[in-house]
């Protein structure tokens, strides 16, 4: 079929059958374009990581060479040694404790809350859930709430304690966790609850023995996102605690941005150490984000 014939058929509302060879070529071209775009996206995301890793291995003379060198330098671990000597590993340990406590608290509260919003009818149910959805940006960190939080926590004597940041992190991450869990519960048939209750089970037993096993992918997705959001939080962690033993990892990285300029070697070395838990988390549990977020997309 010529191009003129195909256009004439389309103008007359007739269907045009594309030859199999042309469909194969079109499919190949589409695949190549998608692969090229994906490769470009991967390169753009990996370039800062590779540059930071190479910079962290440079000594001070190589850091300030002009023009900058990429591979033509002598690798050294002195920047990592300096970061470790500054107590950075203690900051990592504190951040891990904060994040684990936050994940446990957020998931423990999110599952029953989502169950109540999905399975029960009570006054102001819809407005309350809309309020929770509107609070999801808190998971990105709410700088606007920093001053009120600091005033309230100071008045209550809750600042500069081991539970200060987990309380704030849990409040920030809980709306997102509830939203993820409710989306999954919408895909779990209510007939399972009704059958269990007819057999004499309580709502707590339904939540524990039916809802919990079926919502594990969503729990994993919410847990991963909660961990990453808490690990990367900077504003509240830099103000609410000032004890060196309680300082989390993000303010510790910022300490290498000195008054007289950035210490690029230790700064990039500390950043490379800081992303290790994130990489491990996504390597082990990253697939749960997709399965957990899409499990509630199909009901029944």
CSV table of C-alpha atoms in Angstrom, one decimal:
chain,number,residue,atom,x,y,z
A,1,UNK,CA,0.0,0.0,0.0
A,2,UNK,CA,1.4,3.4,-1.0
A,3,UNK,CA,1.4,6.4,1.2
A,4,UNK,CA,-1.2,8.1,-1.0
A,5,UNK,CA,-3.5,5.1,-0.8
A,6,UNK,CA,-3.1,5.0,3.0
A,7,UNK,CA,-3.9,8.7,3.4
A,8,UNK,CA,-7.0,8.3,1.1
A,9,UNK,CA,-8.3,5.4,3.1
A,10,UNK,CA,-7.8,7.3,6.4
A,11,UNK,CA,-9.7,10.3,5.0
A,12,UNK,CA,-12.6,8.0,4.0
A,13,UNK,CA,-12.7,6.5,7.5
A,14,UNK,CA,-11.4,3.1,6.4
A,15,UNK,CA,-9.1,1.1,8.6
A,16,UNK,CA,-5.5,0.7,7.3
A,17,UNK,CA,-3.7,-2.5,7.8
A,18,UNK,CA,0.0,-1.9,8.3
A,19,UNK,CA,2.2,-4.7,6.9
A,20,UNK,CA,3.9,-7.0,9.5
A,21,UNK,CA,7.3,-5.9,8.3
A,22,UNK,CA,6.4,-2.2,8.9
A,23,UNK,CA,5.0,-3.0,12.3
A,24,UNK,CA,8.2,-4.8,13.2
A,25,UNK,CA,10.3,-1.8,12.1
A,26,UNK,CA,8.1,0.6,14.0
A,27,UNK,CA,8.3,-1.6,17.2
A,28,UNK,CA,12.1,-1.7,16.8
A,29,UNK,CA,12.4,2.0,16.4
A,30,UNK,CA,10.1,2.6,19.4
A,31,UNK,CA,12.2,0.2,21.5
A,32,UNK,CA,15.4,1.9,20.5
A,33,UNK,CA,14.0,5.4,21.4
A,34,UNK,CA,12.8,4.2,24.8
A,35,UNK,CA,16.1,2.5,25.5
A,36,UNK,CA,18.0,5.6,24.5
A,37,UNK,CA,15.9,7.9,26.7
A,38,UNK,CA,16.2,5.4,29.6
A,39,UNK,CA,20.0,5.2,29.2
A,40,UNK,CA,20.2,9.0,29.1
A,41,UNK,CA,18.2,9.2,32.3
A,42,UNK,CA,20.4,6.6,34.0
A,43,UNK,CA,23.6,8.5,32.9
A,44,UNK,CA,22.2,11.8,34.2
A,45,UNK,CA,21.4,10.2,37.6
A,46,UNK,CA,24.7,8.4,37.9
A,47,UNK,CA,27.0,11.2,36.9
A,48,UNK,CA,26.7,13.2,40.2
A,49,UNK,CA,27.2,9.9,42.1
A,50,UNK,CA,30.3,9.0,40.1
A,51,UNK,CA,31.8,12.5,40.3
A,52,UNK,CA,31.2,12.6,44.1
A,53,UNK,CA,32.8,9.2,44.6
A,54,UNK,CA,35.9,10.2,42.5
A,55,UNK,CA,36.1,13.5,44.4
A,56,UNK,CA,36.0,11.7,47.7
A,57,UNK,CA,39.1,9.7,46.7
A,58,UNK,CA,41.2,12.8,45.8
A,59,UNK,CA,43.8,14.4,48.0
A,60,UNK,CA,43.9,18.1,48.5
A,61,UNK,CA,46.3,18.9,45.7
A,62,UNK,CA,44.2,17.0,43.2
A,63,UNK,CA,41.0,18.6,44.4
A,64,UNK,CA,42.1,22.0,43.2
A,65,UNK,CA,43.8,21.2,40.0
A,66,UNK,CA,42.7,23.1,37.0
A,67,UNK,CA,41.4,21.9,34.7
A,68,UNK,CA,39.8,19.3,36.9
A,69,UNK,CA,41.0,15.7,36.4
A,70,UNK,CA,38.7,12.7,36.3
A,71,UNK,CA,40.8,9.6,36.5
A,72,UNK,CA,44.4,11.0,36.4
A,73,UNK,CA,45.0,11.2,40.2
A,74,UNK,CA,46.4,9.1,43.0
A,75,UNK,CA,43.4,7.7,45.1
A,76,UNK,CA,43.6,8.2,48.8
A,77,UNK,CA,41.3,7.4,51.7
A,78,UNK,CA,42.4,10.3,53.9
A,79,UNK,CA,39.1,12.0,53.4
A,80,UNK,CA,37.2,9.0,54.7
A,81,UNK,CA,39.6,8.7,57.6
A,82,UNK,CA,39.0,12.3,58.5
A,83,UNK,CA,35.2,11.8,58.3
A,84,UNK,CA,35.4,8.7,60.5
A,85,UNK,CA,37.7,10.5,63.0
A,86,UNK,CA,35.1,13.3,63.4
A,87,UNK,CA,32.6,10.9,64.8
A,88,UNK,CA,30.5,10.5,61.7
A,89,UNK,CA,29.8,6.8,62.3
A,90,UNK,CA,28.1,7.8,65.5
A,91,UNK,CA,25.9,10.2,63.6
A,92,UNK,CA,25.0,7.4,61.2
A,93,UNK,CA,24.1,5.1,64.1
A,94,UNK,CA,21.9,7.8,65.6
A,95,UNK,CA,20.1,8.3,62.3
A,96,UNK,CA,19.6,4.5,61.9
A,97,UNK,CA,18.0,4.4,65.4
A,98,UNK,CA,15.7,7.4,64.5
A,99,UNK,CA,14.7,5.9,61.2
A,100,UNK,CA,13.9,2.4,62.6
A,101,UNK,CA,11.9,3.8,65.4
A,102,UNK,CA,10.0,6.1,63.0
A,103,UNK,CA,9.3,3.2,60.6
A,104,UNK,CA,7.9,1.0,63.4
A,105,UNK,CA,5.8,3.8,64.9
A,106,UNK,CA,4.4,5.0,61.5
A,107,UNK,CA,3.5,1.5,60.3
A,108,UNK,CA,2.0,0.5,63.7
A,109,UNK,CA,-0.3,3.6,63.5
A,110,UNK,CA,-0.9,3.6,59.8
A,111,UNK,CA,-2.4,0.1,59.4
A,112,UNK,CA,-5.2,0.4,62.0
A,113,UNK,CA,-5.9,4.0,60.9
A,114,UNK,CA,-6.3,2.9,57.2
A,115,UNK,CA,-8.4,0.0,58.3
A,116,UNK,CA,-10.8,2.3,60.2
A,117,UNK,CA,-11.0,4.7,57.3
A,118,UNK,CA,-11.8,2.0,54.8
A,119,UNK,CA,-14.0,-0.4,56.8
A,120,UNK,CA,-16.0,1.9,59.2
A,121,UNK,CA,-18.4,4.8,58.7
A,122,UNK,CA,-18.1,7.5,61.4
A,123,UNK,CA,-18.7,11.3,61.5
A,124,UNK,CA,-16.4,13.4,59.4
A,125,UNK,CA,-14.8,10.4,57.9
A,126,UNK,CA,-14.3,11.8,54.4
A,127,UNK,CA,-13.1,15.3,55.6
A,128,UNK,CA,-10.6,13.7,58.0
A,129,UNK,CA,-9.2,11.5,55.2
A,130,UNK,CA,-8.9,14.5,52.9
A,131,UNK,CA,-7.0,16.3,55.7
A,132,UNK,CA,-4.6,13.4,55.9
A,133,UNK,CA,-4.1,13.4,52.1
A,134,UNK,CA,-3.5,17.2,52.3
A,135,UNK,CA,-0.8,16.6,54.9
A,136,UNK,CA,1.2,14.2,52.7
A,137,UNK,CA,3.7,17.0,51.8
A,138,UNK,CA,4.8,16.8,55.4
A,139,UNK,CA,6.7,13.7,54.3
A,140,UNK,CA,9.0,16.0,52.4
A,141,UNK,CA,9.7,18.0,55.5
A,142,UNK,CA,7.7,21.0,56.7
A,143,UNK,CA,10.0,24.0,57.2
A,144,UNK,CA,6.9,26.1,57.9
A,145,UNK,CA,6.1,24.1,61.0
A,146,UNK,CA,9.7,24.3,62.4
A,147,UNK,CA,9.1,27.3,64.6
A,148,UNK,CA,5.8,26.1,66.1
A,149,UNK,CA,7.3,22.7,66.7
A,150,UNK,CA,10.3,24.1,68.4
A,151,UNK,CA,8.2,26.3,70.6
A,152,UNK,CA,5.9,23.5,71.6
A,153,UNK,CA,8.7,21.0,72.2
A,154,UNK,CA,10.7,23.5,74.2
A,155,UNK,CA,7.7,24.3,76.4
A,156,UNK,CA,7.0,20.6,77.0
A,157,UNK,CA,10.7,19.8,77.6
A,158,UNK,CA,10.9,17.4,74.7
A,159,UNK,CA,13.9,18.9,72.8
A,160,UNK,CA,17.3,17.4,72.7
A,161,UNK,CA,16.2,13.9,73.6
A,162,UNK,CA,16.5,10.6,71.8
A,163,UNK,CA,12.8,10.5,71.0
A,164,UNK,CA,12.5,14.1,69.8
A,165,UNK,CA,13.3,13.4,66.1
A,166,UNK,CA,11.3,10.1,65.9
A,167,UNK,CA,8.2,12.0,67.1
A,168,UNK,CA,8.6,14.7,64.5
A,169,UNK,CA,9.5,12.2,61.7
A,170,UNK,CA,6.5,10.0,62.6
A,171,UNK,CA,4.2,13.0,62.4
A,172,UNK,CA,5.7,13.9,59.0
A,173,UNK,CA,5.6,10.4,57.5
A,174,UNK,CA,2.3,9.1,58.9
A,175,UNK,CA,-0.1,10.7,56.4
A,176,UNK,CA,1.7,9.2,53.5
A,177,UNK,CA,1.8,5.8,55.2
A,178,UNK,CA,-2.0,5.9,55.9
A,179,UNK,CA,-2.7,6.9,52.2
A,180,UNK,CA,-0.6,3.9,50.9
A,181,UNK,CA,-2.2,1.5,53.3
A,182,UNK,CA,-5.8,2.6,52.5
A,183,UNK,CA,-5.2,2.2,48.8
A,184,UNK,CA,-4.2,-1.4,49.4
A,185,UNK,CA,-7.1,-2.1,51.8
A,186,UNK,CA,-9.5,-0.9,49.1
A,187,UNK,CA,-8.4,-3.9,47.0
A,188,UNK,CA,-9.0,-6.5,49.8
A,189,UNK,CA,-12.6,-7.8,49.6
A,190,UNK,CA,-14.7,-6.8,52.6
A,191,UNK,CA,-16.4,-10.3,52.4
A,192,UNK,CA,-13.2,-11.7,54.0
A,193,UNK,CA,-13.9,-9.5,57.1
A,194,UNK,CA,-17.6,-10.3,57.2
A,195,UNK,CA,-16.9,-14.1,57.0
A,196,UNK,CA,-14.3,-13.9,59.8
A,197,UNK,CA,-16.6,-11.8,62.0
A,198,UNK,CA,-19.5,-14.2,61.3
A,199,UNK,CA,-17.2,-17.0,62.6
A,200,UNK,CA,-16.7,-15.0,65.9
A,201,UNK,CA,-13.5,-13.1,65.1
A,202,UNK,CA,-13.1,-9.6,66.5
A,203,UNK,CA,-12.0,-6.6,64.4
A,204,UNK,CA,-8.5,-6.8,66.0
A,205,UNK,CA,-8.2,-10.5,65.0
A,206,UNK,CA,-9.4,-9.6,61.4
A,207,UNK,CA,-6.7,-6.9,61.3
A,208,UNK,CA,-4.0,-9.2,62.6
A,209,UNK,CA,-4.8,-12.5,60.7
A,210,UNK,CA,-6.4,-11.3,57.5
A,211,UNK,CA,-5.5,-7.6,56.7
A,212,UNK,CA,-1.9,-7.7,57.9
A,213,UNK,CA,-0.7,-10.7,55.8
A,214,UNK,CA,-2.5,-9.4,52.7
A,215,UNK,CA,-1.1,-5.9,53.1
A,216,UNK,CA,2.6,-6.7,53.5
A,217,UNK,CA,3.7,-5.3,50.1
A,218,UNK,CA,2.1,-2.0,51.1
A,219,UNK,CA,3.7,-2.1,54.5
A,220,UNK,CA,7.0,-2.6,52.8
A,221,UNK,CA,6.5,0.3,50.4
A,222,UNK,CA,5.4,2.6,53.2
A,223,UNK,CA,8.3,1.5,55.3
A,224,UNK,CA,10.9,2.1,52.6
A,225,UNK,CA,9.5,5.6,51.8
A,226,UNK,CA,9.3,6.4,55.5
A,227,UNK,CA,12.9,5.3,56.1
A,228,UNK,CA,14.2,7.4,53.1
A,229,UNK,CA,12.2,10.5,54.1
A,230,UNK,CA,13.4,10.3,57.7
A,231,UNK,CA,17.0,9.6,56.7
A,232,UNK,CA,17.1,12.6,54.4
A,233,UNK,CA,15.4,15.1,56.7
A,234,UNK,CA,17.5,18.1,57.5
A,235,UNK,CA,15.6,21.1,58.7
A,236,UNK,CA,14.1,19.7,61.9
A,237,UNK,CA,17.1,17.6,62.7
A,238,UNK,CA,19.4,20.6,62.6
A,239,UNK,CA,17.3,22.6,65.1
A,240,UNK,CA,15.5,20.3,67.4
A,241,UNK,CA,18.7,18.6,68.8
A,242,UNK,CA,22.1,20.2,69.5
A,243,UNK,CA,23.9,17.4,71.4
A,244,UNK,CA,26.8,15.9,69.4
A,245,UNK,CA,25.7,12.4,70.5
A,246,UNK,CA,22.1,12.9,69.2
A,247,UNK,CA,23.0,14.7,66.0
A,248,UNK,CA,21.8,12.8,62.9
A,249,UNK,CA,23.6,12.3,59.7
A,250,UNK,CA,22.4,15.3,57.6
A,251,UNK,CA,23.5,18.0,59.9
A,252,UNK,CA,26.8,16.1,60.3
A,253,UNK,CA,27.4,16.4,56.6
A,254,UNK,CA,26.6,20.1,56.7
A,255,UNK,CA,29.4,20.6,59.2
A,256,UNK,CA,31.9,20.1,56.4
A,257,UNK,CA,30.6,23.3,54.8
A,258,UNK,CA,32.8,25.6,56.8
A,259,UNK,CA,32.8,29.4,57.2
A,260,UNK,CA,35.7,29.8,54.9
A,261,UNK,CA,34.5,27.5,52.2
A,262,UNK,CA,33.5,23.9,51.5
A,263,UNK,CA,35.8,21.1,52.4
A,264,UNK,CA,35.1,19.1,49.2
A,265,UNK,CA,37.0,16.0,50.1
A,266,UNK,CA,35.4,15.3,53.5
A,267,UNK,CA,32.1,16.6,52.2
A,268,UNK,CA,31.8,14.2,49.3
A,269,UNK,CA,33.3,11.4,51.5
A,270,UNK,CA,30.6,11.9,54.1
A,271,UNK,CA,27.9,12.0,51.4
A,272,UNK,CA,29.1,8.8,49.9
A,273,UNK,CA,28.9,7.1,53.3
A,274,UNK,CA,25.4,8.6,53.8
A,275,UNK,CA,23.9,7.0,50.7
A,276,UNK,CA,25.1,3.5,51.6
A,277,UNK,CA,22.0,2.7,53.8
A,278,UNK,CA,19.7,4.2,51.1
A,279,UNK,CA,21.3,2.0,48.4
A,280,UNK,CA,21.0,-1.1,50.6
A,281,UNK,CA,17.4,-0.4,51.4
A,282,UNK,CA,16.4,0.1,47.7
A,283,UNK,CA,18.4,-3.0,46.6
A,284,UNK,CA,16.6,-5.2,49.1
A,285,UNK,CA,13.2,-3.6,49.3
A,286,UNK,CA,12.9,-1.4,46.3
A,287,UNK,CA,10.6,-3.8,44.4
A,288,UNK,CA,8.1,-3.4,47.3
A,289,UNK,CA,7.5,0.2,46.3
A,290,UNK,CA,6.0,-0.7,42.9
A,291,UNK,CA,4.0,-3.7,44.2
A,292,UNK,CA,2.8,-1.9,47.3
A,293,UNK,CA,1.7,1.2,45.5
A,294,UNK,CA,-0.1,-0.8,42.7
A,295,UNK,CA,-1.7,-3.6,44.8
A,296,UNK,CA,-4.8,-1.5,45.5
A,297,UNK,CA,-5.2,-0.3,41.9
A,298,UNK,CA,-7.4,-3.3,41.0
A,299,UNK,CA,-10.2,-4.2,43.4
A,300,UNK,CA,-11.5,-7.7,44.0
